Amino acid sequence: MELKATKLSKSYSDKKVVDKIDITVSSGQTVGLLGPNGAGKTTFFYMIAGLLSCDSGDVFINNNKITKENISTRSSKGLSYLPQEPSIFRRLSVSENIMAGLEQRENIEYSDKKNILNDLLDEFGLLKFKHTKSILLSGGERRRLEIARALACNPSFLLLDEPFAGIDPIAVSDLKETIKKL
């Protein structure tokens, strides 16, 4: 599978935030987007994910144009976006958060969803927290939960915006190892 953005541009008033950016990423590939604060990285992610329309340019998955598609349609085509801001369902347990991601996969039996849930809890070191309300997690635990929930949707492409923001250095090291395994 291939995710491609061509000549994406976005301006706010007279300020060009993203200017004709191209990127092509194959499924399984890891790519980093580097730049100082205010460089347009999050805006670029928003346009690819479908949270913000672009002024010009196009987004494709497997050469199918998805530029005008909403975030839900893009998700069903294999694109998942994890924002830099906390995105857990705070009043739900860790297990319920991951199940919310699994509910997007309609073609899977409930028993299989439970097996996937347990696999994700184990893989991300969250088994001991499975009944814990998500609001009680540390920054690193929360981020691992967010990634596990995003992966529950079985995306071909996972966009992580500032994946290490707001978490302690030890958790950053653990999370880097987790991301490498993806």
mmCIF file of C-alpha atoms in Angstrom:
data_model
loop_
_atom_site.group_PDB
_atom_site.id
_atom_site.type_symbol
_atom_site.label_atom_id
_atom_site.label_comp_id
_atom_site.label_asym_id
_atom_site.label_seq_id
_atom_site.Cartn_x
_atom_site.Cartn_y
_atom_site.Cartn_z
ATOM 1 C CA MET A 1 0.000 0.000 0.000
ATOM 2 C CA GLU A 2 1.098 3.548 -0.647
ATOM 3 C CA LEU A 3 0.151 6.894 0.893
ATOM 4 C CA LYS A 4 0.972 9.887 -1.265
ATOM 5 C CA ALA A 5 0.487 13.627 -0.902
ATOM 6 C CA THR A 6 1.266 15.897 -3.833
ATOM 7 C CA LYS A 7 1.793 19.650 -3.744
ATOM 8 C CA LEU A 8 -0.146 20.134 -0.484
ATOM 9 C CA SER A 9 -0.478 23.790 0.435
ATOM 10 C CA LYS A 10 -2.258 25.697 3.191
ATOM 11 C CA SER A 11 -2.352 29.387 4.060
ATOM 12 C CA TYR A 12 -3.879 31.329 6.925
ATOM 13 C CA SER A 13 -4.645 34.880 5.818
ATOM 14 C CA ASP A 14 -1.490 35.860 3.936
ATOM 15 C CA LYS A 15 0.832 33.407 5.730
ATOM 16 C CA LYS A 16 1.787 30.264 3.800
ATOM 17 C CA VAL A 17 2.019 27.495 6.439
ATOM 18 C CA VAL A 18 2.516 24.535 4.084
ATOM 19 C CA ASP A 19 3.853 25.215 0.601
ATOM 20 C CA LYS A 20 3.613 22.537 -2.124
ATOM 21 C CA ILE A 21 4.851 19.597 -0.039
ATOM 22 C CA ASP A 22 5.134 16.136 -1.622
ATOM 23 C CA ILE A 23 5.560 12.854 0.233
ATOM 24 C CA THR A 24 5.218 9.190 -0.673
ATOM 25 C CA VAL A 25 5.228 6.505 2.020
ATOM 26 C CA SER A 26 4.873 2.761 1.600
ATOM 27 C CA SER A 27 3.115 0.609 4.178
ATOM 28 C CA GLY A 28 5.662 -0.620 6.726
ATOM 29 C CA GLN A 29 7.978 2.333 6.185
ATOM 30 C CA THR A 30 8.888 4.720 9.028
ATOM 31 C CA VAL A 31 9.264 8.380 8.089
ATOM 32 C CA GLY A 32 9.924 11.336 10.379
ATOM 33 C CA LEU A 33 8.787 14.885 9.736
ATOM 34 C CA LEU A 34 11.189 17.368 11.327
ATOM 35 C CA GLY A 35 10.925 21.103 11.778
ATOM 36 C CA PRO A 36 10.732 23.837 14.410
ATOM 37 C CA ASN A 37 7.524 24.807 16.190
ATOM 38 C CA GLY A 38 5.211 26.587 13.779
ATOM 39 C CA ALA A 39 6.772 24.999 10.691
ATOM 40 C CA GLY A 40 3.473 23.447 9.563
ATOM 41 C CA LYS A 41 4.009 19.796 10.550
ATOM 42 C CA THR A 42 0.681 19.444 12.357
ATOM 43 C CA THR A 43 -1.140 21.320 9.592
ATOM 44 C CA PHE A 44 0.401 18.901 7.080
ATOM 45 C CA PHE A 45 -0.786 15.929 9.173
ATOM 46 C CA TYR A 46 -4.267 17.473 9.481
ATOM 47 C CA MET A 47 -4.557 17.747 5.694
ATOM 48 C CA ILE A 48 -3.431 14.150 5.145
ATOM 49 C CA ALA A 49 -5.752 12.844 7.887
ATOM 50 C CA GLY A 50 -8.740 14.826 6.604
ATOM 51 C CA LEU A 51 -9.123 17.140 9.593
ATOM 52 C CA LEU A 52 -8.335 20.212 7.502
ATOM 53 C CA SER A 53 -8.910 20.919 3.841
ATOM 54 C CA CYS A 54 -5.912 21.914 1.763
ATOM 55 C CA ASP A 55 -5.829 25.028 -0.404
ATOM 56 C CA SER A 56 -4.245 22.985 -3.173
ATOM 57 C CA GLY A 57 -2.760 19.558 -3.726
ATOM 58 C CA ASP A 58 -4.061 16.027 -3.342
ATOM 59 C CA VAL A 59 -3.862 13.000 -1.056
ATOM 60 C CA PHE A 60 -3.939 9.418 -2.372
ATOM 61 C CA ILE A 61 -4.018 5.910 -0.945
ATOM 62 C CA ASN A 62 -2.985 3.334 -3.545
ATOM 63 C CA ASN A 63 -3.471 5.922 -6.295
ATOM 64 C CA ASN A 64 -7.087 6.477 -5.179
ATOM 65 C CA LYS A 65 -7.682 10.176 -4.575
ATOM 66 C CA ILE A 66 -8.999 10.794 -1.044
ATOM 67 C CA THR A 67 -8.479 14.570 -0.890
ATOM 68 C CA LYS A 68 -12.191 15.330 -0.432
ATOM 69 C CA GLU A 69 -12.924 12.317 1.821
ATOM 70 C CA ASN A 70 -13.663 12.809 5.527
ATOM 71 C CA ILE A 71 -11.556 11.349 8.333
ATOM 72 C CA SER A 72 -13.899 8.383 8.794
ATOM 73 C CA THR A 73 -13.627 7.362 5.141
ATOM 74 C CA ARG A 74 -9.855 7.788 5.234
ATOM 75 C CA SER A 75 -9.761 5.572 8.322
ATOM 76 C CA SER A 76 -11.757 2.868 6.551
ATOM 77 C CA LYS A 77 -9.172 3.013 3.739
ATOM 78 C CA GLY A 78 -6.332 2.312 6.196
ATOM 79 C CA LEU A 79 -5.229 5.716 7.525
ATOM 80 C CA SER A 80 -5.065 6.400 11.268
ATOM 81 C CA TYR A 81 -3.973 9.674 12.866
ATOM 82 C CA LEU A 82 -2.841 10.132 16.454
ATOM 83 C CA PRO A 83 -2.748 13.818 17.467
ATOM 84 C CA GLN A 84 -0.177 15.317 19.809
ATOM 85 C CA GLU A 85 -2.935 16.226 22.273
ATOM 86 C CA PRO A 86 -4.294 13.491 24.576
ATOM 87 C CA SER A 87 -6.983 11.584 22.696
ATOM 88 C CA ILE A 88 -8.059 8.885 25.133
ATOM 89 C CA PHE A 89 -11.625 8.523 26.313
ATOM 90 C CA ARG A 90 -10.853 9.573 29.876
ATOM 91 C CA ARG A 91 -13.893 8.053 31.580
ATOM 92 C CA LEU A 92 -13.463 4.683 29.884
ATOM 93 C CA SER A 93 -11.173 1.928 31.087
ATOM 94 C CA VAL A 94 -8.044 0.993 29.181
ATOM 95 C CA SER A 95 -9.838 -2.056 27.711
ATOM 96 C CA GLU A 96 -12.875 0.000 26.721
ATOM 97 C CA ASN A 97 -10.631 2.509 24.929
ATOM 98 C CA ILE A 98 -9.036 -0.219 22.822
ATOM 99 C CA MET A 99 -12.424 -1.849 22.164
ATOM 100 C CA ALA A 100 -13.598 1.516 20.792
ATOM 101 C CA GLY A 101 -10.910 1.160 18.131
ATOM 102 C CA LEU A 102 -11.819 -2.469 17.497
ATOM 103 C CA GLU A 103 -15.474 -1.527 16.927
ATOM 104 C CA GLN A 104 -14.369 0.117 13.672
ATOM 105 C CA ARG A 105 -13.585 -3.360 12.346
ATOM 106 C CA GLU A 106 -17.070 -4.635 11.529
ATOM 107 C CA ASN A 107 -15.955 -7.814 9.755
ATOM 108 C CA ILE A 108 -14.472 -9.404 12.898
ATOM 109 C CA GLU A 109 -16.326 -11.612 15.383
ATOM 110 C CA TYR A 110 -16.583 -10.385 18.973
ATOM 111 C CA SER A 111 -14.480 -13.305 20.260
ATOM 112 C CA ASP A 112 -11.720 -12.352 17.814
ATOM 113 C CA LYS A 113 -11.937 -8.735 18.971
ATOM 114 C CA LYS A 114 -11.424 -9.911 22.559
ATOM 115 C CA ASN A 115 -8.339 -11.870 21.480
ATOM 116 C CA ILE A 116 -6.945 -8.838 19.637
ATOM 117 C CA LEU A 117 -7.699 -6.695 22.713
ATOM 118 C CA ASN A 118 -5.703 -9.029 24.957
ATOM 119 C CA ASP A 119 -2.839 -9.165 22.453
ATOM 120 C CA LEU A 120 -2.680 -5.349 22.319
ATOM 121 C CA LEU A 121 -2.873 -5.025 26.109
ATOM 122 C CA ASP A 122 0.027 -7.455 26.408
ATOM 123 C CA GLU A 123 2.095 -5.976 23.570
ATOM 124 C CA PHE A 124 1.849 -2.450 24.988
ATOM 125 C CA GLY A 125 2.391 -3.403 28.641
ATOM 126 C CA LEU A 126 -1.152 -2.451 29.606
ATOM 127 C CA LEU A 127 -2.511 -5.775 30.939
ATOM 128 C CA LYS A 128 -2.263 -4.682 34.574
ATOM 129 C CA PHE A 129 -4.256 -1.532 33.726
ATOM 130 C CA LYS A 130 -7.020 -3.153 31.680
ATOM 131 C CA HIS A 131 -9.772 -2.193 34.184
ATOM 132 C CA THR A 132 -8.183 1.145 35.131
ATOM 133 C CA LYS A 133 -9.898 4.361 34.101
ATOM 134 C CA SER A 134 -7.736 5.975 31.451
ATOM 135 C CA ILE A 135 -7.646 9.321 33.228
ATOM 136 C CA LEU A 136 -5.457 7.684 35.915
ATOM 137 C CA LEU A 137 -2.637 6.697 33.536
ATOM 138 C CA SER A 138 0.766 8.395 33.386
ATOM 139 C CA GLY A 139 1.787 10.227 30.213
ATOM 140 C CA GLY A 140 3.739 7.256 28.844
ATOM 141 C CA GLU A 141 0.978 4.766 29.683
ATOM 142 C CA ARG A 142 -1.594 7.052 28.068
ATOM 143 C CA ARG A 143 0.462 7.357 24.890
ATOM 144 C CA ARG A 144 0.897 3.571 24.693
ATOM 145 C CA LEU A 145 -2.876 3.231 25.087
ATOM 146 C CA GLU A 146 -3.486 5.757 22.308
ATOM 147 C CA ILE A 147 -1.181 3.860 19.963
ATOM 148 C CA ALA A 148 -2.767 0.512 20.899
ATOM 149 C CA ARG A 149 -6.239 1.939 20.195
ATOM 150 C CA ALA A 150 -5.073 3.349 16.856
ATOM 151 C CA LEU A 151 -3.592 -0.039 15.909
ATOM 152 C CA ALA A 152 -6.829 -1.780 16.912
ATOM 153 C CA CYS A 153 -8.323 -0.301 13.729
ATOM 154 C CA ASN A 154 -5.662 -2.244 11.767
ATOM 155 C CA PRO A 155 -4.395 0.747 9.770
ATOM 156 C CA SER A 156 -1.971 0.476 6.893
ATOM 157 C CA PHE A 157 -0.639 3.926 7.815
ATOM 158 C CA LEU A 158 -0.321 5.409 11.296
ATOM 159 C CA LEU A 159 0.438 9.140 11.530
ATOM 160 C CA LEU A 160 1.922 10.038 14.929
ATOM 161 C CA ASP A 161 2.042 13.775 15.648
ATOM 162 C CA GLU A 162 4.672 14.594 18.316
ATOM 163 C CA PRO A 163 4.521 11.057 19.766
ATOM 164 C CA PHE A 164 6.873 11.914 22.653
ATOM 165 C CA ALA A 165 5.306 15.215 23.738
ATOM 166 C CA GLY A 166 4.561 15.468 27.445
ATOM 167 C CA ILE A 167 6.059 12.164 28.570
ATOM 168 C CA ASP A 168 9.084 11.494 30.757
ATOM 169 C CA PRO A 169 12.477 10.432 29.313
ATOM 170 C CA ILE A 170 12.191 6.793 30.466
ATOM 171 C CA ALA A 171 8.744 6.491 28.892
ATOM 172 C CA VAL A 172 10.137 8.094 25.711
ATOM 173 C CA SER A 173 12.784 5.380 25.513
ATOM 174 C CA ASP A 174 10.172 2.630 26.015
ATOM 175 C CA LEU A 175 7.837 4.210 23.478
ATOM 176 C CA LYS A 176 10.628 4.482 20.889
ATOM 177 C CA GLU A 177 11.191 0.735 21.209
ATOM 178 C CA THR A 178 7.455 0.091 20.826
ATOM 179 C CA ILE A 179 7.263 2.264 17.704
ATOM 180 C CA LYS A 180 10.298 0.508 16.183
ATOM 181 C CA LYS A 181 8.435 -2.811 16.493
ATOM 182 C CA LEU A 182 5.476 -1.487 14.526
#
